[in-house]
PDB file of C-alpha atoms in Angstrom:
ATOM      1  CA  UNK A   1     -23.052  86.531  17.748  1.00 70.00           C
ATOM      2  CA  UNK A   2     -21.987  89.819  16.648  1.00 77.00           C
ATOM      3  CA  UNK A   3     -22.628  90.890  20.085  1.00 83.00           C
ATOM      4  CA  UNK A   4     -20.344  88.626  22.120  1.00 84.00           C
ATOM      5  CA  UNK A   5     -17.339  88.230  19.876  1.00 81.00           C
ATOM      6  CA  UNK A   6     -17.242  92.542  20.182  1.00 86.00           C
ATOM      7  CA  UNK A   7     -16.982  91.977  23.950  1.00 90.00           C
ATOM      8  CA  UNK A   8     -14.125  89.391  23.234  1.00 88.00           C
ATOM      9  CA  UNK A   9     -12.602  91.177  21.049  1.00 88.00           C
ATOM     10  CA  UNK A  10     -13.172  94.465  23.217  1.00 90.00           C
ATOM     11  CA  UNK A  11     -11.369  92.465  25.821  1.00 89.00           C
ATOM     12  CA  UNK A  12      -8.625  91.730  24.255  1.00 90.00           C
ATOM     13  CA  UNK A  13      -7.849  94.591  23.542  1.00 91.00           C
ATOM     14  CA  UNK A  14      -8.380  95.827  27.078  1.00 93.00           C
ATOM     15  CA  UNK A  15      -5.138  93.342  27.796  1.00 93.00           C
ATOM     16  CA  UNK A  16      -3.307  93.641  25.643  1.00 94.00           C
ATOM     17  CA  UNK A  17      -2.035  96.805  26.583  1.00 93.00           C
ATOM     18  CA  UNK A  18      -1.988  95.989  30.497  1.00 94.00           C
ATOM     19  CA  UNK A  19       0.497  92.827  28.827  1.00 95.00           C
ATOM     20  CA  UNK A  20       2.480  95.102  27.584  1.00 95.00           C
ATOM     21  CA  UNK A  21       3.447  97.524  29.792  1.00 96.00           C
ATOM     22  CA  UNK A  22       4.253  94.036  31.946  1.00 96.00           C
ATOM     23  CA  UNK A  23       5.906  92.763  29.594  1.00 97.00           C
ATOM     24  CA  UNK A  24       8.012  96.422  29.453  1.00 96.00           C
ATOM     25  CA  UNK A  25       8.866  95.670  33.479  1.00 97.00           C
ATOM     26  CA  UNK A  26       9.693  92.493  33.078  1.00 96.00           C
ATOM     27  CA  UNK A  27      12.714  93.531  30.343  1.00 97.00           C
ATOM     28  CA  UNK A  28      12.929  96.317  32.786  1.00 97.00           C
ATOM     29  CA  UNK A  29      13.539  93.966  35.310  1.00 96.00           C
ATOM     30  CA  UNK A  30      15.739  91.563  33.290  1.00 96.00           C
ATOM     31  CA  UNK A  31      17.722  94.747  31.998  1.00 97.00           C
ATOM     32  CA  UNK A  32      19.272  96.035  35.973  1.00 96.00           C
ATOM     33  CA  UNK A  33      20.035  92.103  36.539  1.00 95.00           C
ATOM     34  CA  UNK A  34      22.002  91.358  33.387  1.00 96.00           C
ATOM     35  CA  UNK A  35      24.125  94.455  33.932  1.00 96.00           C
ATOM     36  CA  UNK A  36      24.681  94.446  37.462  1.00 95.00           C
ATOM     37  CA  UNK A  37      25.767  90.439  36.827  1.00 95.00           C
ATOM     38  CA  UNK A  38      27.268  92.486  33.910  1.00 95.00           C
ATOM     39  CA  UNK A  39      29.322  95.522  36.599  1.00 96.00           C
ATOM     40  CA  UNK A  40      30.333  92.141  38.467  1.00 95.00           C
ATOM     41  CA  UNK A  41      32.514  90.402  35.829  1.00 95.00           C
ATOM     42  CA  UNK A  42      34.151  92.956  35.449  1.00 96.00           C
ATOM     43  CA  UNK A  43      34.155  93.847  38.483  1.00 97.00           C
ATOM     44  CA  UNK A  44      35.731  90.572  39.217  1.00 96.00           C
ATOM     45  CA  UNK A  45      37.736  90.993  36.300  1.00 96.00           C
ATOM     46  CA  UNK A  46      39.662  94.064  37.075  1.00 94.00           C
ATOM     47  CA  UNK A  47      41.260  91.900  40.835  1.00 94.00           C
ATOM     48  CA  UNK A  48      42.019  89.327  38.964  1.00 91.00           C
ATOM     49  CA  UNK A  49      44.210  91.043  36.255  1.00 90.00           C
ATOM     50  CA  UNK A  50      46.049  93.275  39.986  1.00 87.00           C
ATOM     51  CA  UNK A  51      46.248  89.816  41.483  1.00 87.00           C
ATOM     52  CA  UNK A  52      48.385  88.253  38.151  1.00 84.00           C
ATOM     53  CA  UNK A  53      50.418  90.854  38.232  1.00 81.00           C
ATOM     54  CA  UNK A  54      51.548  90.083  41.582  1.00 76.00           C
ATOM     55  CA  UNK A  55      53.957  87.019  40.047  1.00 64.00           C
ATOM     56  CA  UNK A  56      55.508  89.763  37.317  1.00 66.00           C
ATOM     57  CA  UNK A  57      57.571  92.137  38.014  1.00 58.00           C
ATOM     58  CA  UNK A  58      61.382  92.938  35.834  1.00 56.00           C
ATOM     59  CA  UNK A  59      62.510  90.094  33.824  1.00 66.00           C
ATOM     60  CA  UNK A  60      60.446  87.348  36.818  1.00 80.00           C
ATOM     61  CA  UNK A  61      59.279  85.625  34.552  1.00 81.00           C
ATOM     62  CA  UNK A  62      61.595  85.282  32.794  1.00 84.00           C
ATOM     63  CA  UNK A  63      63.650  83.691  35.636  1.00 86.00           C
ATOM     64  CA  UNK A  64      60.863  81.655  37.205  1.00 87.00           C
ATOM     65  CA  UNK A  65      60.034  79.851  34.179  1.00 86.00           C
ATOM     66  CA  UNK A  66      63.754  78.856  33.244  1.00 86.00           C
ATOM     67  CA  UNK A  67      62.940  76.892  36.835  1.00 86.00           C
ATOM     68  CA  UNK A  68      60.264  76.003  36.217  1.00 85.00           C
ATOM     69  CA  UNK A  69      58.495  77.716  39.284  1.00 87.00           C
ATOM     70  CA  UNK A  70      56.441  79.759  37.520  1.00 82.00           C
ATOM     71  CA  UNK A  71      53.282  78.113  37.262  1.00 81.00           C
ATOM     72  CA  UNK A  72      54.359  77.861  41.474  1.00 86.00           C
ATOM     73  CA  UNK A  73      50.591  78.561  44.311  1.00 87.00           C
ATOM     74  CA  UNK A  74      52.067  81.900  45.903  1.00 90.00           C
ATOM     75  CA  UNK A  75      51.902  82.072  50.271  1.00 93.00           C
ATOM     76  CA  UNK A  76      48.942  84.283  49.127  1.00 93.00           C
ATOM     77  CA  UNK A  77      46.906  82.581  48.147  1.00 92.00           C
ATOM     78  CA  UNK A  78      46.263  79.719  49.835  1.00 93.00           C
ATOM     79  CA  UNK A  79      45.296  82.099  53.217  1.00 94.00           C
ATOM     80  CA  UNK A  80      42.118  84.833  54.414  1.00 94.00           C
ATOM     81  CA  UNK A  81      42.818  86.581  56.896  1.00 95.00           C
ATOM     82  CA  UNK A  82      39.887  88.353  59.749  1.00 95.00           C
ATOM     83  CA  UNK A  83      38.893  91.339  57.856  1.00 93.00           C
ATOM     84  CA  UNK A  84      40.137  94.935  59.325  1.00 93.00           C
ATOM     85  CA  UNK A  85      43.541  92.919  59.598  1.00 95.00           C
ATOM     86  CA  UNK A  86      45.143  93.034  56.419  1.00 94.00           C
ATOM     87  CA  UNK A  87      47.318  95.518  57.234  1.00 93.00           C
ATOM     88  CA  UNK A  88      48.659  93.957  60.073  1.00 96.00           C
ATOM     89  CA  UNK A  89      49.563  90.847  57.978  1.00 96.00           C
ATOM     90  CA  UNK A  90      50.669  92.556  55.742  1.00 94.00           C
ATOM     91  CA  UNK A  91      52.571  94.355  57.236  1.00 94.00           C
ATOM     92  CA  UNK A  92      55.066  91.679  58.541  1.00 95.00           C
ATOM     93  CA  UNK A  93      54.983  89.413  56.149  1.00 94.00           C
ATOM     94  CA  UNK A  94      55.897  92.333  53.629  1.00 90.00           C
ATOM     95  CA  UNK A  95      57.393  90.859  50.666  1.00 88.00           C
ATOM     96  CA  UNK A  96      56.875  86.751  51.750  1.00 93.00           C
ATOM     97  CA  UNK A  97      52.785  87.616  51.177  1.00 92.00           C
ATOM     98  CA  UNK A  98      54.265  86.436  47.436  1.00 89.00           C
ATOM     99  CA  UNK A  99      56.236  83.836  48.621  1.00 92.00           C
ATOM    100  CA  UNK A 100      56.234  80.864  46.442  1.00 91.00           C
ATOM    101  CA  UNK A 101      55.842  77.393  47.915  1.00 90.00           C
ATOM    102  CA  UNK A 102      58.057  74.688  46.918  1.00 89.00           C
ATOM    103  CA  UNK A 103      58.288  71.116  48.679  1.00 87.00           C
ATOM    104  CA  UNK A 104      61.860  71.889  49.458  1.00 87.00           C
ATOM    105  CA  UNK A 105      64.037  74.468  49.268  1.00 88.00           C
ATOM    106  CA  UNK A 106      67.910  71.909  48.238  1.00 87.00           C
ATOM    107  CA  UNK A 107      67.173  73.502  44.611  1.00 81.00           C
ATOM    108  CA  UNK A 108      67.761  77.184  45.731  1.00 87.00           C
ATOM    109  CA  UNK A 109      71.293  76.174  46.243  1.00 85.00           C
ATOM    110  CA  UNK A 110      71.759  76.139  42.273  1.00 82.00           C
ATOM    111  CA  UNK A 111      70.994  80.223  42.067  1.00 83.00           C
ATOM    112  CA  UNK A 112      73.859  81.391  44.161  1.00 76.00           C
ATOM    113  CA  UNK A 113      74.984  82.496  41.070  1.00 78.00           C
ATOM    114  CA  UNK A 114      72.215  83.773  39.752  1.00 82.00           C
ATOM    115  CA  UNK A 115      69.825  85.827  42.198  1.00 81.00           C
ATOM    116  CA  UNK A 116      66.108  86.762  41.160  1.00 84.00           C
ATOM    117  CA  UNK A 117      66.328  90.101  39.021  1.00 81.00           C
ATOM    118  CA  UNK A 118      64.401  90.998  42.436  1.00 81.00           C
ATOM    119  CA  UNK A 119      62.974  90.322  45.946  1.00 83.00           C
ATOM    120  CA  UNK A 120      61.555  86.661  46.151  1.00 86.00           C
ATOM    121  CA  UNK A 121      61.359  84.743  48.560  1.00 91.00           C
ATOM    122  CA  UNK A 122      60.622  80.640  48.561  1.00 91.00           C
ATOM    123  CA  UNK A 123      59.155  78.374  51.084  1.00 91.00           C
ATOM    124  CA  UNK A 124      59.508  74.811  51.967  1.00 91.00           C
ATOM    125  CA  UNK A 125      56.129  73.577  52.083  1.00 86.00           C
ATOM    126  CA  UNK A 126      54.798  69.892  53.705  1.00 73.00           C
ATOM    127  CA  UNK A 127      56.932  69.509  56.924  1.00 60.00           C
ATOM    128  CA  UNK A 128      55.714  67.845  59.277  1.00 54.00           C
ATOM    129  CA  UNK A 129      54.819  70.421  62.255  1.00 58.00           C
ATOM    130  CA  UNK A 130      57.062  70.994  64.741  1.00 62.00           C
ATOM    131  CA  UNK A 131      56.386  72.314  68.567  1.00 66.00           C
ATOM    132  CA  UNK A 132      57.228  75.130  69.124  1.00 71.00           C
ATOM    133  CA  UNK A 133      57.116  76.694  72.062  1.00 78.00           C
ATOM    134  CA  UNK A 134      54.868  80.233  72.371  1.00 83.00           C
ATOM    135  CA  UNK A 135      56.164  83.258  72.906  1.00 87.00           C
ATOM    136  CA  UNK A 136      55.392  85.264  76.035  1.00 88.00           C
ATOM    137  CA  UNK A 137      52.583  87.871  74.716  1.00 91.00           C
ATOM    138  CA  UNK A 138      52.410  91.031  75.976  1.00 91.00           C
ATOM    139  CA  UNK A 139      48.899  92.700  78.147  1.00 91.00           C
ATOM    140  CA  UNK A 140      45.869  92.964  75.486  1.00 91.00           C
ATOM    141  CA  UNK A 141      47.509  92.296  72.315  1.00 96.00           C
ATOM    142  CA  UNK A 142      46.554  88.750  70.462  1.00 96.00           C
ATOM    143  CA  UNK A 143      48.623  86.128  68.500  1.00 96.00           C
ATOM    144  CA  UNK A 144      48.202  86.958  64.462  1.00 97.00           C
ATOM    145  CA  UNK A 145      47.237  83.817  64.053  1.00 95.00           C
ATOM    146  CA  UNK A 146      44.389  83.961  65.738  1.00 95.00           C
ATOM    147  CA  UNK A 147      43.202  86.281  62.733  1.00 97.00           C
ATOM    148  CA  UNK A 148      44.745  83.765  59.576  1.00 96.00           C
ATOM    149  CA  UNK A 149      43.032  80.839  57.663  1.00 94.00           C
ATOM    150  CA  UNK A 150      45.123  78.464  56.066  1.00 93.00           C
ATOM    151  CA  UNK A 151      42.867  76.793  53.050  1.00 91.00           C
ATOM    152  CA  UNK A 152      46.242  75.242  52.141  1.00 90.00           C
ATOM    153  CA  UNK A 153      46.821  73.115  55.321  1.00 89.00           C
ATOM    154  CA  UNK A 154      50.243  72.749  54.390  1.00 89.00           C
ATOM    155  CA  UNK A 155      51.044  76.443  54.578  1.00 92.00           C
ATOM    156  CA  UNK A 156      50.379  76.283  58.306  1.00 91.00           C
ATOM    157  CA  UNK A 157      54.351  74.588  59.313  1.00 91.00           C
ATOM    158  CA  UNK A 158      55.412  78.094  57.592  1.00 93.00           C
ATOM    159  CA  UNK A 159      53.360  80.750  59.282  1.00 94.00           C
ATOM    160  CA  UNK A 160      53.896  79.026  61.844  1.00 92.00           C
ATOM    161  CA  UNK A 161      57.671  80.185  61.561  1.00 92.00           C
ATOM    162  CA  UNK A 162      56.873  83.295  60.107  1.00 95.00           C
ATOM    163  CA  UNK A 163      54.299  84.953  62.832  1.00 96.00           C
ATOM    164  CA  UNK A 164      55.753  82.688  65.602  1.00 95.00           C
ATOM    165  CA  UNK A 165      56.238  86.144  68.269  1.00 96.00           C
ATOM    166  CA  UNK A 166      53.846  88.458  66.432  1.00 97.00           C
ATOM    167  CA  UNK A 167      51.113  90.080  67.974  1.00 97.00           C
ATOM    168  CA  UNK A 168      48.272  92.166  67.479  1.00 97.00           C
ATOM    169  CA  UNK A 169      47.063  95.775  69.023  1.00 97.00           C
ATOM    170  CA  UNK A 170      44.839  98.068  67.981  1.00 94.00           C
ATOM    171  CA  UNK A 171      46.433 100.857  67.820  1.00 94.00           C
ATOM    172  CA  UNK A 172      49.596 103.205  67.624  1.00 95.00           C
ATOM    173  CA  UNK A 173      49.453 104.306  71.765  1.00 95.00           C
ATOM    174  CA  UNK A 174      48.203 100.883  72.609  1.00 96.00           C
ATOM    175  CA  UNK A 175      51.611  99.686  70.664  1.00 96.00           C
ATOM    176  CA  UNK A 176      54.048 103.058  72.264  1.00 96.00           C
ATOM    177  CA  UNK A 177      52.509 101.663  75.723  1.00 96.00           C
ATOM    178  CA  UNK A 178      53.425  97.744  75.806  1.00 96.00           C
ATOM    179  CA  UNK A 179      56.223  96.886  73.497  1.00 96.00           C
ATOM    180  CA  UNK A 180      58.639  97.409  76.248  1.00 96.00           C
ATOM    181  CA  UNK A 181      56.581  93.736  77.717  1.00 96.00           C
ATOM    182  CA  UNK A 182      57.741  92.120  74.127  1.00 96.00           C
ATOM    183  CA  UNK A 183      60.507  89.346  75.013  1.00 94.00           C
ATOM    184  CA  UNK A 184      63.477  90.007  72.026  1.00 93.00           C
ATOM    185  CA  UNK A 185      62.851  89.245  69.004  1.00 93.00           C
ATOM    186  CA  UNK A 186      59.095  88.939  69.124  1.00 96.00           C
ATOM    187  CA  UNK A 187      57.096  92.358  67.414  1.00 97.00           C
ATOM    188  CA  UNK A 188      53.203  93.510  68.152  1.00 98.00           C
ATOM    189  CA  UNK A 189      51.564  94.913  65.156  1.00 98.00           C
ATOM    190  CA  UNK A 190      48.855  97.515  65.201  1.00 97.00           C
ATOM    191  CA  UNK A 191      45.630  96.898  63.172  1.00 94.00           C
ATOM    192  CA  UNK A 192      46.878  99.666  60.842  1.00 92.00           C
ATOM    193  CA  UNK A 193      50.309  98.362  60.225  1.00 94.00           C
ATOM    194  CA  UNK A 194      52.970  99.942  62.646  1.00 96.00           C
ATOM    195  CA  UNK A 195      54.909  97.914  63.979  1.00 97.00           C
ATOM    196  CA  UNK A 196      56.925  97.317  67.285  1.00 98.00           C
ATOM    197  CA  UNK A 197      59.704  95.627  68.680  1.00 97.00           C
ATOM    198  CA  UNK A 198      61.075  96.309  71.975  1.00 95.00           C
ATOM    199  CA  UNK A 199      62.834  99.403  70.307  1.00 96.00           C
ATOM    200  CA  UNK A 200      61.896 100.240  67.720  1.00 97.00           C
ATOM    201  CA  UNK A 201      58.453 101.170  65.924  1.00 97.00           C
ATOM    202  CA  UNK A 202      58.464 100.846  62.361  1.00 96.00           C
ATOM    203  CA  UNK A 203      55.915 103.115  60.218  1.00 93.00           C
ATOM    204  CA  UNK A 204      53.770 101.795  57.853  1.00 86.00           C
ATOM    205  CA  UNK A 205      53.334 102.442  53.871  1.00 83.00           C
ATOM    206  CA  UNK A 206      51.759 100.254  51.685  1.00 74.00           C
ATOM    207  CA  UNK A 207      54.288  98.011  48.965  1.00 69.00           C
ATOM    208  CA  UNK A 208      52.749  99.330  46.066  1.00 68.00           C
ATOM    209  CA  UNK A 209      52.456  95.599  44.587  1.00 74.00           C
ATOM    210  CA  UNK A 210      51.400  93.614  47.504  1.00 82.00           C
ATOM    211  CA  UNK A 211      49.725  95.626  49.145  1.00 87.00           C
ATOM    212  CA  UNK A 212      45.305  95.290  49.537  1.00 89.00           C
ATOM    213  CA  UNK A 213      46.031  91.537  48.165  1.00 90.00           C
ATOM    214  CA  UNK A 214      44.721  89.365  50.995  1.00 91.00           C
ATOM    215  CA  UNK A 215      41.291  92.202  50.782  1.00 92.00           C
ATOM    216  CA  UNK A 216      40.481  91.859  46.874  1.00 92.00           C
ATOM    217  CA  UNK A 217      40.848  87.734  46.636  1.00 92.00           C
ATOM    218  CA  UNK A 218      37.967  87.377  49.463  1.00 92.00           C
ATOM    219  CA  UNK A 219      36.813  90.570  47.360  1.00 95.00           C
ATOM    220  CA  UNK A 220      36.800  88.287  44.086  1.00 95.00           C
ATOM    221  CA  UNK A 221      36.016  85.081  46.154  1.00 92.00           C
ATOM    222  CA  UNK A 222      32.322  87.061  46.839  1.00 93.00           C
ATOM    223  CA  UNK A 223      31.797  89.220  44.419  1.00 96.00           C
ATOM    224  CA  UNK A 224      31.725  85.063  42.612  1.00 94.00           C
ATOM    225  CA  UNK A 225      29.955  83.353  44.870  1.00 93.00           C
ATOM    226  CA  UNK A 226      27.338  86.261  45.173  1.00 94.00           C
ATOM    227  CA  UNK A 227      26.966  86.163  40.928  1.00 94.00           C
ATOM    228  CA  UNK A 228      26.409  82.360  40.850  1.00 92.00           C
ATOM    229  CA  UNK A 229      24.135  82.382  43.341  1.00 89.00           C
ATOM    230  CA  UNK A 230      22.183  85.314  41.360  1.00 93.00           C
ATOM    231  CA  UNK A 231      22.548  83.221  37.819  1.00 92.00           C
ATOM    232  CA  UNK A 232      19.410  80.706  38.735  1.00 91.00           C
ATOM    233  CA  UNK A 233      17.737  84.276  39.224  1.00 92.00           C
ATOM    234  CA  UNK A 234      18.430  85.986  36.250  1.00 95.00           C
ATOM    235  CA  UNK A 235      17.667  82.927  34.459  1.00 94.00           C
ATOM    236  CA  UNK A 236      15.016  82.332  36.109  1.00 95.00           C
ATOM    237  CA  UNK A 237      14.007  86.297  35.030  1.00 95.00           C
ATOM    238  CA  UNK A 238      14.753  85.768  31.150  1.00 96.00           C
ATOM    239  CA  UNK A 239      12.020  82.732  31.279  1.00 97.00           C
ATOM    240  CA  UNK A 240       9.439  85.194  32.406  1.00 97.00           C
ATOM    241  CA  UNK A 241      10.136  87.604  30.221  1.00 97.00           C
ATOM    242  CA  UNK A 242       9.951  84.837  27.153  1.00 97.00           C
ATOM    243  CA  UNK A 243       6.992  83.718  28.884  1.00 97.00           C
ATOM    244  CA  UNK A 244       5.247  87.300  28.268  1.00 96.00           C
ATOM    245  CA  UNK A 245       7.028  87.933  25.182  1.00 96.00           C
ATOM    246  CA  UNK A 246       5.061  84.529  23.633  1.00 97.00           C
ATOM    247  CA  UNK A 247       1.714  85.165  25.605  1.00 95.00           C
ATOM    248  CA  UNK A 248       1.262  88.384  23.806  1.00 96.00           C
ATOM    249  CA  UNK A 249       2.132  87.149  20.614  1.00 96.00           C
ATOM    250  CA  UNK A 250      -0.577  84.330  20.969  1.00 94.00           C
ATOM    251  CA  UNK A 251      -3.078  87.226  22.429  1.00 93.00           C
ATOM    252  CA  UNK A 252      -1.985  89.739  19.063  1.00 94.00           C
ATOM    253  CA  UNK A 253      -3.176  86.648  17.190  1.00 93.00           C
ATOM    254  CA  UNK A 254      -6.366  85.853  18.646  1.00 91.00           C
ATOM    255  CA  UNK A 255      -7.614  89.454  17.948  1.00 92.00           C
ATOM    256  CA  UNK A 256      -6.587  90.056  14.237  1.00 90.00           C
ATOM    257  CA  UNK A 257      -9.317  86.859  14.284  1.00 90.00           C
ATOM    258  CA  UNK A 258     -10.892  88.355  16.827  1.00 89.00           C
ATOM    259  CA  UNK A 259     -11.347  91.716  14.186  1.00 89.00           C
ATOM    260  CA  UNK A 260     -11.166  89.572  11.009  1.00 89.00           C
ATOM    261  CA  UNK A 261     -14.746  87.349  13.052  1.00 87.00           C
ATOM    262  CA  UNK A 262     -16.475  90.439  14.021  1.00 85.00           C
ATOM    263  CA  UNK A 263     -15.530  92.009  10.428  1.00 86.00           C
ATOM    264  CA  UNK A 264     -17.343  88.931   8.414  1.00 85.00           C
ATOM    265  CA  UNK A 265     -20.351  88.179  10.797  1.00 83.00           C
ATOM    266  CA  UNK A 266     -20.588  92.803   9.934  1.00 81.00           C
ATOM    267  CA  UNK A 267     -20.415  92.083   6.908  1.00 80.00           C
ATOM    268  CA  UNK A 268     -22.901  89.437   6.569  1.00 78.00           C
ATOM    269  CA  UNK A 269     -24.918  91.137   8.926  1.00 78.00           C
ATOM    270  CA  UNK A 270     -25.354  94.452   6.061  1.00 75.00           C
ATOM    271  CA  UNK A 271     -25.635  91.912   3.309  1.00 67.00           C
TER     272      UNK A 271
END
């Protein structure tokens, strides 16, 4: 009886350090996952703060609030652009990327004597799509609209108007070579934002506030989706650590009881 209990005690004493080492590994894994999730959340918060600033400007908050516009959607919130074409779209639309979407422009008639304190665009959305004659497209160019997705279907007519006759080329060199093929009113834009007409070239200088708004929005969505996918995995790691912790507590309780039993049997044999 004593030998059996001693053997069981030895097994438990040898197993406990292995269990504790495994718990340490699992806890480290959980800590790393929590840190990654925290960093991801902090990155999303920082990006959202940058996006939120786009609706604000010197005196703009008061001006838009007074007209009930402060809660209206912005153009960039309802569109997406293929990776690598952000500068091209920014160069063509510029401040219109931050345009406020309205069902009609009639209310703007009363603003003539009290204009906004900075660059400000409103766009009418939801109107029926009109048949638009496609502008002649230069060889080796592609319509900019091909790389833009309207996540808000109401914006389709606005973008069809604003991007009509806008074509993408791969480089500054290509734009210079193809600009003579442009019809009047059409433009070429390189992927890095250089803008060409038949008789001009505008070098791209990103607007400080709007630059990167579309890529930031894409990153926010990607990180939010990734965080959502990792949430279940994080909870599973927590459950494993909790289970291992509870197992160690049980093993320590059993070990203490075995030590008492072995000591008691030894004392009985010596008496």
